[in-house]
Amino acid sequence: MSKIHYSRRNVLKGGVAAVAASTLPAPMIWAQNIKDVVLRQAGTGVSAFNEVAAKVKEDLGFTLEMTALDSDAVTQRAATQPDSYDIADIEYWICKKVWPTGNLQAMDISKIANYDKIAGTFRDGKLTPDSVIAQGTAPHTVGFVEGPGSTTFAAQDSGWMTLIPTIYNADTLGIRPDLISRPIDSWAELLNPEFKGKASILDISSIGIMDMAMVCEAMGEIQYADKGNMTRDEIDKTIGIFMEAKKNGQFRAFWKSFDESVNLMASGEVVIQSMWSPAITAVRAQGVPCVYQPLKEGYRSWGGGIGLSAGLSGLPLDAAYEYINWYLSGWVGGFLMRQGYYSAVPETSKLFMSEDEWGFWYEGKAAAGDIVSPSGTVIEKAGAVRDGGSFLDRMGKVACWNSVMDENQYMVRKWNEFIAA
Amino acid sequence: MRRANLNSWLLAAPLTGVLVVFLVLPILLIVAVSFWSSNEFSFYPDFQFGNYEYLFGSSVAWKVFGLTFMMTAIVWALTLVIGFTIAFFLAFHVRTQKWQMVLFLLTTIPFWTSNIIRMISWIPLLGKNGLVNQTLIGAGIINEPIQWLLYSSFSVCLAFVHLYTLFMVVPIFNTMMRIDKSLIEAARDGGANGFQILTNVIIPLSKPGIMIGSIFVIALVMSDFVTTRFMSGSQLANVGRLISNDIGLLQYPSAAATAVVLLVTVLLMIGAMLRLVDIRKEL
């Protein structure tokens, strides 16, 4: 499907060049044509910001159309409708599911200018040389393939990437400190009867099961060989514990989209729940106290990146590479860091952040002045420190990654039963 | 005679064509897909009964179907009583036709906004810190907020009744307006009291309207998934949610099997209702 449209008017405007081109058999690409390129990006809501599309138009000249969907819907679209998008903005566990369909194309890292500056987590799995790799679908395990057209993942850096990492974070439980008024330091608290009717968990199976596993392990109920790849028995036990809790009225609701989690927390319906970082920011922006509570068992982490549709070629493909290089060059990184995410290339993002912002979001230092969200609201007063501290403190304590397991289909059926029970 | 025959075939052809292409074919396709197989990210032609076996063998599916029937029955009963009462008031207590029309239009005003908005607006009202709980606590009637107002079967039911009562009011009002007033006078002359007129004259003559309204409400509640998801905070499931969960997880064949079972059940229910009242004869 061609994304470049030659109207009669454009051709006439092209004048001499157009005449020359029409007489030459070889295809010609004009630099100004890139302005006519429209790239359609489908992705999860986490990084679909209109500001990014506007900046693309300003900096690169072409049009980026963004569609934000929930994780399941993105997976579905990436796997079944490859013609409906040019760029897939997805998480690594989604990549593990979608890559075997052959709907995405491998990317040549020699075309990625800042490849060497991408955080180690995405290249060899190690944040620092002595880091231990966490359980689950760690990004580097599905980050490379042997070459173009390959549908199997490569064990190490092969020069061909599946997704170019763009965004990631360490997730934990969100709490309302004003309504709990005692310290919370373990995942096990999610099922503490003290919070009966005031807890919530997210209804996205691949992520929810990991939160459940963190809770069951923290309670001492189950010891997993690998949380990211459970056996049927482990899945049964995990879901069983949560079914029991659901029956006893532990949960107020389940949430599926970002805004639902914000509303549950801000309205006080729920005091402890699975949450995503910008949701915490959104609750605080309403003047409601909310903490992204670091827990002693560590974080459940996730990473997202940009993949290219297999159908992309020619000028739009060049535009897509240009977009990726622009993505890693810092402006978007700074924008995302101000939302509480991390950029895959932290050092370029630093150029687009003030020293105070960098200190607060990345280094875990106390804010010198007010910290303002990208939309302009003050979210932290001077003196505030980020929950969980610095980048190395947070990303260094990752206990597991969002995962797709070998027993995924079984897990999904069990998950559906948990929701329907 | 032959020519007239041909003409009527031709006249019926466009509608038949549209129905075949946009209704019959898609349904046949759903039935066909329900026998297909699927893996995590794709589904492929096959002929196996695994999807149905799983559906009928799963205790959760039975429970969900049960809950869907129960919810449908409750909502149907409530919308019928409320809808009938409103229609009765409009048709027989409001004297002038002008006021009948004004009040009738008034009942439709909430339907000028979208379904979702009407549903979501219950949430700030019913929440733990919502208007209802705050008012009750402020008035000293309760000390602790009532939990079951929101994210419960109560709130799902409430939203359904609110959303769908109009579908009862309209057809019942319509049939009531056509009841010949002289029949009521005759009944009164014959010595019937108000209640006897209601049960012996008005209800029998309103049956077609009641049936049409019931079909609307039953079909809408049985096929819903959004209301149940939002008003129960995702904690309750009906058949529609089973289907939407399956679709979300790319299990199209399993979703198709559930859809076929749902379609058959709804058709059976409506078929049974149509046997009770011959709508075409009565209209």
PDB file of N, CA and C in Angstrom, chain A residues 133-182:
ATOM      1  N   ILE A 133      20.213 -10.592  35.810  1.00  0.00           N
ATOM      2  CA  ILE A 133      19.081 -10.458  34.895  1.00  0.00           C
ATOM      3  C   ILE A 133      17.823 -11.018  35.565  1.00  0.00           C
ATOM      4  N   ALA A 134      16.747 -10.218  35.546  1.00  0.00           N
ATOM      5  CA  ALA A 134      15.521 -10.603  36.248  1.00  0.00           C
ATOM      6  C   ALA A 134      14.753 -11.666  35.459  1.00  0.00           C
ATOM      7  N   GLN A 135      13.762 -12.288  36.151  1.00  0.00           N
ATOM      8  CA  GLN A 135      12.932 -13.309  35.510  1.00  0.00           C
ATOM      9  C   GLN A 135      11.947 -12.674  34.529  1.00  0.00           C
ATOM     10  N   GLY A 136      11.370 -13.489  33.637  1.00  0.00           N
ATOM     11  CA  GLY A 136      10.367 -12.986  32.710  1.00  0.00           C
ATOM     12  C   GLY A 136      10.941 -12.686  31.336  1.00  0.00           C
ATOM     13  N   THR A 137      10.119 -12.020  30.503  1.00  0.00           N
ATOM     14  CA  THR A 137      10.557 -11.700  29.147  1.00  0.00           C
ATOM     15  C   THR A 137      11.421 -10.441  29.189  1.00  0.00           C
ATOM     16  N   ALA A 138      12.708 -10.606  29.562  1.00  0.00           N
ATOM     17  CA  ALA A 138      13.614  -9.461  29.601  1.00  0.00           C
ATOM     18  C   ALA A 138      13.817  -8.970  28.162  1.00  0.00           C
ATOM     19  N   PRO A 139      13.830  -7.624  27.961  1.00  0.00           N
ATOM     20  CA  PRO A 139      13.842  -7.087  26.596  1.00  0.00           C
ATOM     21  C   PRO A 139      14.940  -7.655  25.713  1.00  0.00           C
ATOM     22  N   HIS A 140      16.168  -7.855  26.243  1.00  0.00           N
ATOM     23  CA  HIS A 140      17.247  -8.280  25.350  1.00  0.00           C
ATOM     24  C   HIS A 140      17.029  -9.700  24.818  1.00  0.00           C
ATOM     25  N   THR A 141      16.162 -10.495  25.506  1.00  0.00           N
ATOM     26  CA  THR A 141      15.948 -11.868  25.033  1.00  0.00           C
ATOM     27  C   THR A 141      15.076 -11.916  23.776  1.00  0.00           C
ATOM     28  N   VAL A 142      14.297 -10.839  23.540  1.00  0.00           N
ATOM     29  CA  VAL A 142      13.482 -10.798  22.320  1.00  0.00           C
ATOM     30  C   VAL A 142      13.839  -9.579  21.491  1.00  0.00           C
ATOM     31  N   GLY A 143      14.999  -8.996  21.780  1.00  0.00           N
ATOM     32  CA  GLY A 143      15.392  -7.745  21.139  1.00  0.00           C
ATOM     33  C   GLY A 143      16.106  -7.920  19.814  1.00  0.00           C
ATOM     34  N   PHE A 144      16.617  -9.135  19.554  1.00  0.00           N
ATOM     35  CA  PHE A 144      17.399  -9.342  18.332  1.00  0.00           C
ATOM     36  C   PHE A 144      16.937 -10.582  17.578  1.00  0.00           C
ATOM     37  N   VAL A 145      17.090 -10.549  16.264  1.00  0.00           N
ATOM     38  CA  VAL A 145      16.881 -11.754  15.449  1.00  0.00           C
ATOM     39  C   VAL A 145      18.126 -11.968  14.604  1.00  0.00           C
ATOM     40  N   GLU A 146      18.227 -13.171  14.007  1.00  0.00           N
ATOM     41  CA  GLU A 146      19.448 -13.513  13.264  1.00  0.00           C
ATOM     42  C   GLU A 146      19.656 -12.615  12.039  1.00  0.00           C
ATOM     43  N   GLY A 147      18.581 -12.195  11.417  1.00  0.00           N
ATOM     44  CA  GLY A 147      18.734 -11.344  10.236  1.00  0.00           C
ATOM     45  C   GLY A 147      17.384 -11.013   9.663  1.00  0.00           C
ATOM     46  N   PRO A 148      17.351 -10.281   8.546  1.00  0.00           N
ATOM     47  CA  PRO A 148      16.054  -9.938   7.951  1.00  0.00           C
ATOM     48  C   PRO A 148      15.285 -11.211   7.600  1.00  0.00           C
ATOM     49  N   GLY A 149      14.003 -11.220   7.898  1.00  0.00           N
ATOM     50  CA  GLY A 149      13.178 -12.381   7.553  1.00  0.00           C
ATOM     51  C   GLY A 149      13.191 -13.479   8.587  1.00  0.00           C
ATOM     52  N   SER A 150      14.096 -13.408   9.542  1.00  0.00           N
ATOM     53  CA  SER A 150      14.183 -14.460  10.560  1.00  0.00           C
ATOM     54  C   SER A 150      13.023 -14.339  11.547  1.00  0.00           C
ATOM     55  N   THR A 151      12.461 -15.484  11.937  1.00  0.00           N
ATOM     56  CA  THR A 151      11.377 -15.412  12.916  1.00  0.00           C
ATOM     57  C   THR A 151      11.793 -15.975  14.266  1.00  0.00           C
ATOM     58  N   THR A 152      13.083 -16.279  14.432  1.00  0.00           N
ATOM     59  CA  THR A 152      13.540 -16.738  15.750  1.00  0.00           C
ATOM     60  C   THR A 152      14.454 -15.689  16.370  1.00  0.00           C
ATOM     61  N   PHE A 153      14.364 -15.577  17.680  1.00  0.00           N
ATOM     62  CA  PHE A 153      15.144 -14.561  18.371  1.00  0.00           C
ATOM     63  C   PHE A 153      16.602 -15.001  18.529  1.00  0.00           C
ATOM     64  N   ALA A 154      17.512 -14.025  18.447  1.00  0.00           N
ATOM     65  CA  ALA A 154      18.929 -14.324  18.599  1.00  0.00           C
ATOM     66  C   ALA A 154      19.324 -14.175  20.063  1.00  0.00           C
ATOM     67  N   ALA A 155      20.297 -14.970  20.493  1.00  0.00           N
ATOM     68  CA  ALA A 155      20.688 -14.956  21.900  1.00  0.00           C
ATOM     69  C   ALA A 155      21.424 -13.679  22.277  1.00  0.00           C
ATOM     70  N   GLN A 156      22.158 -13.101  21.332  1.00  0.00           N
ATOM     71  CA  GLN A 156      22.839 -11.847  21.664  1.00  0.00           C
ATOM     72  C   GLN A 156      22.770 -10.872  20.504  1.00  0.00           C
ATOM     73  N   ASP A 157      23.373  -9.706  20.719  1.00  0.00           N
ATOM     74  CA  ASP A 157      23.391  -8.647  19.721  1.00  0.00           C
ATOM     75  C   ASP A 157      23.856  -9.193  18.370  1.00  0.00           C
ATOM     76  N   SER A 158      22.930  -9.172  17.381  1.00  0.00           N
ATOM     77  CA  SER A 158      23.244  -9.754  16.078  1.00  0.00           C
ATOM     78  C   SER A 158      23.311  -8.694  14.990  1.00  0.00           C
ATOM     79  N   GLY A 159      23.077  -7.441  15.385  1.00  0.00           N
ATOM     80  CA  GLY A 159      23.045  -6.380  14.380  1.00  0.00           C
ATOM     81  C   GLY A 159      21.649  -6.134  13.810  1.00  0.00           C
ATOM     82  N   TRP A 160      20.692  -7.001  14.141  1.00  0.00           N
ATOM     83  CA  TRP A 160      19.317  -6.822  13.662  1.00  0.00           C
ATOM     84  C   TRP A 160      18.363  -6.800  14.855  1.00  0.00           C
ATOM     85  N   MET A 161      17.726  -5.664  15.041  1.00  0.00           N
ATOM     86  CA  MET A 161      16.859  -5.498  16.206  1.00  0.00           C
ATOM     87  C   MET A 161      15.385  -5.676  15.840  1.00  0.00           C
ATOM     88  N   THR A 162      14.621  -6.239  16.771  1.00  0.00           N
ATOM     89  CA  THR A 162      13.183  -6.386  16.554  1.00  0.00           C
ATOM     90  C   THR A 162      12.469  -5.075  16.853  1.00  0.00           C
ATOM     91  N   LEU A 163      12.740  -4.538  18.021  1.00  0.00           N
ATOM     92  CA  LEU A 163      12.165  -3.255  18.417  1.00  0.00           C
ATOM     93  C   LEU A 163      13.322  -2.335  18.779  1.00  0.00           C
ATOM     94  N   ILE A 164      13.183  -1.068  18.449  1.00  0.00           N
ATOM     95  CA  ILE A 164      14.134  -0.086  18.961  1.00  0.00           C
ATOM     96  C   ILE A 164      13.563   0.404  20.278  1.00  0.00           C
ATOM     97  N   PRO A 165      14.279   0.166  21.386  1.00  0.00           N
ATOM     98  CA  PRO A 165      13.702   0.521  22.684  1.00  0.00           C
ATOM     99  C   PRO A 165      13.483   2.022  22.801  1.00  0.00           C
ATOM    100  N   THR A 166      12.368   2.392  23.386  1.00  0.00           N
ATOM    101  CA  THR A 166      12.086   3.814  23.516  1.00  0.00           C
ATOM    102  C   THR A 166      11.744   4.190  24.948  1.00  0.00           C
ATOM    103  N   ILE A 167      11.109   3.297  25.667  1.00  0.00           N
ATOM    104  CA  ILE A 167      10.504   3.698  26.937  1.00  0.00           C
ATOM    105  C   ILE A 167      10.435   2.490  27.857  1.00  0.00           C
ATOM    106  N   TYR A 168      10.650   2.698  29.128  1.00  0.00           N
ATOM    107  CA  TYR A 168      10.542   1.593  30.072  1.00  0.00           C
ATOM    108  C   TYR A 168      10.397   2.139  31.480  1.00  0.00           C
ATOM    109  N   ASN A 169      10.064   1.280  32.388  1.00  0.00           N
ATOM    110  CA  ASN A 169       9.905   1.743  33.760  1.00  0.00           C
ATOM    111  C   ASN A 169       9.863   0.553  34.704  1.00  0.00           C
ATOM    112  N   ALA A 170       9.957   0.860  35.984  1.00  0.00           N
ATOM    113  CA  ALA A 170       9.833  -0.142  37.027  1.00  0.00           C
ATOM    114  C   ALA A 170       8.511   0.128  37.731  1.00  0.00           C
ATOM    115  N   ASP A 171       7.616  -0.844  37.700  1.00  0.00           N
ATOM    116  CA  ASP A 171       6.279  -0.662  38.279  1.00  0.00           C
ATOM    117  C   ASP A 171       6.182  -1.307  39.646  1.00  0.00           C
ATOM    118  N   THR A 172       5.303  -0.738  40.449  1.00  0.00           N
ATOM    119  CA  THR A 172       5.081  -1.279  41.785  1.00  0.00           C
ATOM    120  C   THR A 172       3.635  -0.978  42.167  1.00  0.00           C
ATOM    121  N   LEU A 173       3.289  -1.090  43.432  1.00  0.00           N
ATOM    122  CA  LEU A 173       1.917  -0.798  43.844  1.00  0.00           C
ATOM    123  C   LEU A 173       1.778   0.690  44.146  1.00  0.00           C
ATOM    124  N   GLY A 174       0.617   1.239  43.820  1.00  0.00           N
ATOM    125  CA  GLY A 174       0.311   2.611  44.213  1.00  0.00           C
ATOM    126  C   GLY A 174      -0.534   2.561  45.478  1.00  0.00           C
ATOM    127  N   ILE A 175      -0.292   3.476  46.397  1.00  0.00           N
ATOM    128  CA  ILE A 175      -1.107   3.500  47.623  1.00  0.00           C
ATOM    129  C   ILE A 175      -1.577   4.918  47.936  1.00  0.00           C
ATOM    130  N   ARG A 176      -2.620   5.013  48.745  1.00  0.00           N
ATOM    131  CA  ARG A 176      -3.082   6.301  49.269  1.00  0.00           C
ATOM    132  C   ARG A 176      -2.570   6.410  50.696  1.00  0.00           C
ATOM    133  N   PRO A 177      -1.426   7.118  50.915  1.00  0.00           N
ATOM    134  CA  PRO A 177      -0.845   7.166  52.268  1.00  0.00           C
ATOM    135  C   PRO A 177      -1.795   7.788  53.289  1.00  0.00           C
ATOM    136  N   ASP A 178      -2.637   8.718  52.839  1.00  0.00           N
ATOM    137  CA  ASP A 178      -3.548   9.383  53.779  1.00  0.00           C
ATOM    138  C   ASP A 178      -4.631   8.440  54.275  1.00  0.00           C
ATOM    139  N   LEU A 179      -4.980   7.418  53.491  1.00  0.00           N
ATOM    140  CA  LEU A 179      -6.053   6.505  53.902  1.00  0.00           C
ATOM    141  C   LEU A 179      -5.491   5.211  54.498  1.00  0.00           C
ATOM    142  N   ILE A 180      -4.163   5.001  54.388  1.00  0.00           N
ATOM    143  CA  ILE A 180      -3.579   3.789  54.954  1.00  0.00           C
ATOM    144  C   ILE A 180      -2.847   4.125  56.258  1.00  0.00           C
ATOM    145  N   SER A 181      -2.131   5.228  56.255  1.00  0.00           N
ATOM    146  CA  SER A 181      -1.447   5.759  57.440  1.00  0.00           C
ATOM    147  C   SER A 181      -0.612   4.747  58.221  1.00  0.00           C
ATOM    148  N   ARG A 182       0.045   3.859  57.525  1.00  0.00           N
ATOM    149  CA  ARG A 182       1.096   3.061  58.128  1.00  0.00           C
ATOM    150  C   ARG A 182       2.015   2.651  56.990  1.00  0.00           C
TER     151      ARG A 182
END
